[in-house]
Amino acid sequence: MPEGRLMRSLLYVPADQDRFIAKAHLRGADAVILDLEDSVAEDRKDFARSNLGEAVKSLRQGSGAVAVRINSGVEADVAAALGAGVDLLVFPKANSVAAVDELDTMMRRHGGEEIPVLGTIESPAGVLDAAAICRHPRLQAINLGSEDFALELGGMPDPDVLRVPKLLVHYAAKAAGKRSLGLLRSIADYADMEAIAEAAREARRHGFDGATCVHPSAVPLLNAAFAPSVAEIEWARAVMTTEGTVSLDGKMIDKPLRDRAAAILRQV
């Protein structure tokens, strides 16, 4: 998956549900994640793996990236995903450097040397070791798995419980130059469009690059929230057309502002 490709919205689809897969490429997500983990019952795992080839072909009708979320430590999932030709692996329980090393070894055994990984940290130990985990060269993006983290913590997956660990993982990802995905609040009701949109706008203000979702109704909201506004684009273009250190709207245009403007225009 190219470094410059947008990751504003990543839509989860169960890998064993053809009726959802058939329309997933029409949803407008920057990536569709075929899920082999939580959304697939244990007695459907083998079928889901065998279904990946056709599922990936179906998703290639769209322009988004194709990813697979594997079950942590299950090499059969890695082999099936790489054999199907995915752009990205989603790795749950990326709670230590050793766990990512183990995945890297599996991927190399199956010809996946160049395939990037979205690592999901899901434990308190992983949060405390996030800086080292995020520096792993295999990882392109990182997020926090809210439910499993709260379970291991012995707490509730409430916004006030999750905000600090999400920000710690976010800071570690950014310090390592990696993409950071997620929302700082949980949205239980996917019919509450304004709540989803505001949560996404809040996350972008903190520097998050995008978020995952389980319902297609969230995709356009994430795409809009994690994209620069018309005003931001106009400002960035004005900054980039100035020469030297000059003033624009009363602010001195120096290197940090030029860098910010360039970052905005890379998202257009």
Coordinates of C-alpha atoms in Angstrom, one line a residue:
M1 CA 0.0 0.0 0.0
P2 CA 1.7 3.2 -1.1
E3 CA 2.7 5.6 1.6
G4 CA 0.8 8.5 0.1
R5 CA -2.5 6.7 -0.2
L6 CA -5.3 8.1 1.8
M7 CA -6.5 6.2 4.9
R8 CA -9.4 8.4 6.0
S9 CA -11.9 5.6 6.2
L10 CA -11.4 1.8 6.6
L11 CA -14.6 -0.2 6.4
Y12 CA -14.7 -3.7 8.1
V13 CA -16.7 -6.4 6.3
P14 CA -16.9 -10.0 7.5
A15 CA -14.9 -12.2 5.1
D16 CA -17.6 -14.9 5.1
Q17 CA -20.5 -12.7 4.2
D18 CA -20.7 -12.4 0.4
R19 CA -23.8 -10.2 0.5
F20 CA -21.8 -7.5 2.3
I21 CA -18.7 -8.1 0.2
A22 CA -20.6 -7.7 -3.1
K23 CA -21.4 -4.0 -2.3
A24 CA -18.4 -3.0 -0.3
H25 CA -16.4 -1.6 -3.2
L26 CA -19.3 0.9 -3.8
R27 CA -19.2 2.4 -0.3
G28 CA -16.4 4.9 -1.1
A29 CA -14.0 3.8 1.7
D30 CA -10.3 4.4 1.2
A31 CA -9.8 0.7 2.3
V32 CA -12.1 -2.2 2.9
I33 CA -10.9 -4.7 5.6
L34 CA -12.0 -8.3 5.1
D35 CA -12.3 -9.5 8.6
L36 CA -11.2 -13.0 9.7
E37 CA -11.3 -12.2 13.4
D38 CA -14.1 -11.0 15.6
S39 CA -16.9 -10.8 13.1
V40 CA -16.4 -14.4 11.9
A41 CA -17.7 -17.3 14.0
E42 CA -15.2 -20.0 14.9
D43 CA -16.9 -22.6 12.7
R44 CA -16.8 -20.2 9.7
K45 CA -13.1 -19.4 9.9
D46 CA -12.0 -22.0 7.3
F47 CA -14.7 -20.9 4.9
A48 CA -13.7 -17.2 5.4
R49 CA -10.1 -18.0 4.5
S50 CA -11.1 -19.9 1.4
N51 CA -13.3 -17.0 0.4
L52 CA -10.6 -14.4 0.4
G53 CA -9.6 -14.9 -3.2
E54 CA -13.0 -14.2 -4.7
A55 CA -13.6 -11.5 -2.1
V56 CA -10.5 -9.6 -3.1
K57 CA -11.4 -9.9 -6.8
S58 CA -14.8 -8.4 -6.0
L59 CA -13.3 -5.5 -4.1
R60 CA -10.9 -4.7 -6.9
Q61 CA -13.8 -3.4 -8.8
G62 CA -13.4 -0.3 -6.7
S63 CA -10.5 2.1 -6.2
G64 CA -9.9 1.5 -2.5
A65 CA -7.2 -0.5 -0.9
V66 CA -8.0 -4.1 0.1
A67 CA -6.9 -5.3 3.5
V68 CA -7.5 -8.4 5.7
R69 CA -7.6 -8.5 9.5
I70 CA -6.1 -11.8 10.6
N71 CA -6.4 -13.7 13.8
S72 CA -3.2 -13.0 15.8
G73 CA -0.7 -15.8 15.6
V74 CA -2.7 -17.8 13.0
E75 CA -0.3 -18.4 10.1
A76 CA -3.1 -19.9 7.9
D77 CA -4.7 -16.4 7.9
V78 CA -1.4 -14.8 6.8
A79 CA -0.9 -17.3 4.0
A80 CA -4.5 -16.9 2.8
A81 CA -4.4 -13.1 2.9
L82 CA -1.1 -12.8 1.1
G83 CA -2.1 -15.5 -1.4
A84 CA -5.2 -13.5 -2.2
G85 CA -3.1 -10.4 -3.1
V86 CA -4.1 -7.9 -0.4
D87 CA -2.6 -4.4 -0.1
L88 CA -2.4 -4.4 3.7
L89 CA -2.7 -6.7 6.7
V90 CA -4.5 -5.7 9.9
F91 CA -2.7 -7.3 12.9
P92 CA -4.7 -7.4 16.2
K93 CA -2.9 -7.8 19.5
A94 CA 0.2 -6.0 18.3
N95 CA 1.1 -5.7 22.0
S96 CA 4.9 -6.1 21.8
V97 CA 7.8 -5.8 19.4
A98 CA 8.2 -9.6 19.7
A99 CA 4.6 -10.1 18.4
V100 CA 5.3 -7.9 15.4
D101 CA 8.6 -9.7 14.8
E102 CA 6.7 -13.1 14.8
L103 CA 4.2 -11.7 12.2
D104 CA 7.0 -10.4 10.1
T105 CA 8.6 -13.8 10.0
M106 CA 5.3 -15.4 9.0
M107 CA 4.8 -12.9 6.2
R108 CA 8.3 -13.4 4.8
R109 CA 7.6 -17.2 4.7
H110 CA 4.7 -16.5 2.4
G111 CA 6.2 -13.8 0.1
G112 CA 4.8 -10.8 2.0
E113 CA 8.1 -8.9 2.4
E114 CA 6.6 -5.7 0.9
I115 CA 3.1 -5.7 2.4
P116 CA 2.6 -3.1 5.2
V117 CA 0.7 -3.7 8.4
L118 CA -1.8 -1.8 10.4
G119 CA -1.0 -2.8 14.0
T120 CA -3.7 -2.8 16.7
I121 CA -2.5 -2.4 20.2
E122 CA -4.9 -4.0 22.7
S123 CA -3.3 -4.2 26.1
P124 CA -2.0 -1.9 28.8
A125 CA 1.5 -3.4 28.3
G126 CA 1.2 -2.5 24.6
V127 CA 0.3 1.0 25.4
L128 CA 3.2 1.4 27.7
D129 CA 5.5 -0.1 25.0
A130 CA 3.9 1.8 22.2
A131 CA 6.9 3.9 21.2
A132 CA 9.0 0.8 20.5
I133 CA 6.2 -1.0 18.8
C134 CA 5.4 1.9 16.5
R135 CA 9.1 2.1 15.4
H136 CA 8.9 -1.4 14.0
P137 CA 9.6 -1.1 10.2
R138 CA 6.8 -3.5 9.3
L139 CA 4.1 -1.2 10.7
Q140 CA 2.7 1.5 8.5
A141 CA -0.2 2.5 10.7
I142 CA -1.3 2.0 14.3
N143 CA -4.5 2.2 16.3
L144 CA -5.8 1.1 19.7
G145 CA -8.3 -1.7 20.0
S146 CA -10.8 -0.2 22.5
E147 CA -12.9 -3.2 23.6
D148 CA -10.0 -5.7 24.2
F149 CA -7.9 -3.0 25.8
A150 CA -10.7 -2.1 28.3
L151 CA -11.3 -5.8 29.0
E152 CA -7.7 -6.4 29.9
L153 CA -7.6 -3.2 31.9
G154 CA -10.7 -4.4 33.8
G155 CA -12.4 -1.2 32.9
M156 CA -15.3 0.0 30.7
P157 CA -14.7 1.1 27.1
D158 CA -16.0 4.6 27.8
P159 CA -14.5 7.7 26.3
D160 CA -13.0 8.9 29.6
V161 CA -11.3 5.6 30.1
L162 CA -10.0 5.3 26.5
R163 CA -8.9 8.9 25.8
V164 CA -5.5 8.8 27.5
P165 CA -4.4 5.4 26.1
K166 CA -5.6 6.4 22.6
L167 CA -3.6 9.6 22.8
L168 CA -0.5 7.8 24.1
V169 CA -0.6 5.4 21.1
H170 CA -1.3 8.3 18.8
Y171 CA 1.7 10.2 20.1
A172 CA 3.9 7.1 19.7
A173 CA 2.7 6.6 16.1
K174 CA 3.3 10.2 15.2
A175 CA 6.8 10.2 16.8
A176 CA 7.7 7.2 14.7
G177 CA 6.4 8.8 11.5
K178 CA 3.5 6.4 11.2
R179 CA -0.1 6.9 10.5
S180 CA -2.4 7.0 13.5
L181 CA -6.0 5.9 13.2
G182 CA -9.0 6.2 15.5
L183 CA -11.6 8.3 17.2
L184 CA -11.2 9.7 20.8
R185 CA -14.8 8.8 21.7
S186 CA -16.8 5.7 21.0
I187 CA -20.1 5.9 19.0
A188 CA -22.6 3.2 19.8
D189 CA -25.4 4.5 17.6
Y190 CA -24.5 4.5 13.9
A191 CA -27.7 6.4 13.2
D192 CA -26.2 9.4 15.0
M193 CA -24.5 10.9 12.0
E194 CA -23.7 14.2 13.8
A195 CA -22.0 12.4 16.7
I196 CA -19.8 10.4 14.2
A197 CA -18.9 13.5 12.2
E198 CA -18.0 15.5 15.3
A199 CA -15.9 12.6 16.7
A200 CA -14.0 12.4 13.4
R201 CA -13.5 16.2 13.3
E202 CA -12.2 16.1 16.9
A203 CA -9.8 13.3 16.0
R204 CA -8.5 15.2 13.0
R205 CA -7.8 18.3 15.1
H206 CA -5.6 16.0 17.2
G207 CA -3.7 14.9 14.1
F208 CA -5.3 11.4 13.5
D209 CA -5.2 10.4 9.9
G210 CA -8.5 8.4 9.7
A211 CA -10.6 5.8 11.4
T212 CA -12.1 2.3 11.0
C213 CA -15.8 1.7 10.9
V214 CA -18.2 -1.2 10.8
H215 CA -21.1 0.5 9.0
P216 CA -21.0 2.0 5.5
S217 CA -23.0 5.1 6.7
A218 CA -19.9 6.3 8.5
V219 CA -17.7 6.2 5.4
P220 CA -18.7 9.6 3.9
L221 CA -18.5 11.2 7.3
L222 CA -15.0 10.0 7.9
N223 CA -13.9 11.0 4.4
A224 CA -15.2 14.5 4.9
A225 CA -13.9 15.0 8.4
F226 CA -10.3 13.7 7.7
A227 CA -10.0 15.8 4.5
P228 CA -8.9 19.4 4.5
S229 CA -11.6 22.0 4.1
V230 CA -11.9 24.4 1.1
A231 CA -10.7 27.2 3.4
E232 CA -7.7 25.1 4.5
I233 CA -6.8 24.3 0.9
E234 CA -7.1 27.9 -0.2
W235 CA -4.9 29.0 2.7
A236 CA -2.3 26.3 1.9
R237 CA -2.1 27.4 -1.8
A238 CA -1.7 31.0 -0.8
V239 CA 1.1 30.1 1.5
M240 CA 2.9 28.0 -1.1
T241 CA 2.7 30.8 -3.7
T242 CA 4.5 33.3 -1.4
E243 CA 8.2 33.8 -1.8
G244 CA 10.6 34.3 1.1
T245 CA 9.5 35.1 4.7
V246 CA 6.6 37.3 4.2
S247 CA 3.3 38.0 6.0
L248 CA -0.1 36.5 5.1
D249 CA -3.2 37.6 7.0
G250 CA -1.0 39.1 9.7
K251 CA 1.1 36.0 10.2
M252 CA 4.7 35.5 9.3
I253 CA 5.1 32.8 6.7
D254 CA 8.1 30.8 7.9
K255 CA 9.2 27.2 7.3
P256 CA 6.8 25.5 9.9
L257 CA 3.8 27.2 8.2
R258 CA 5.1 26.2 4.7
D259 CA 5.5 22.6 6.0
R260 CA 1.9 22.6 7.3
A261 CA 0.6 24.0 4.0
A262 CA 2.5 21.3 2.0
A263 CA 1.1 18.6 4.3
I264 CA -2.5 19.9 3.6
L265 CA -2.0 19.9 -0.2
R266 CA -0.7 16.4 -0.1
Q267 CA -4.1 15.3 1.1
V268 CA -5.9 16.9 -1.9

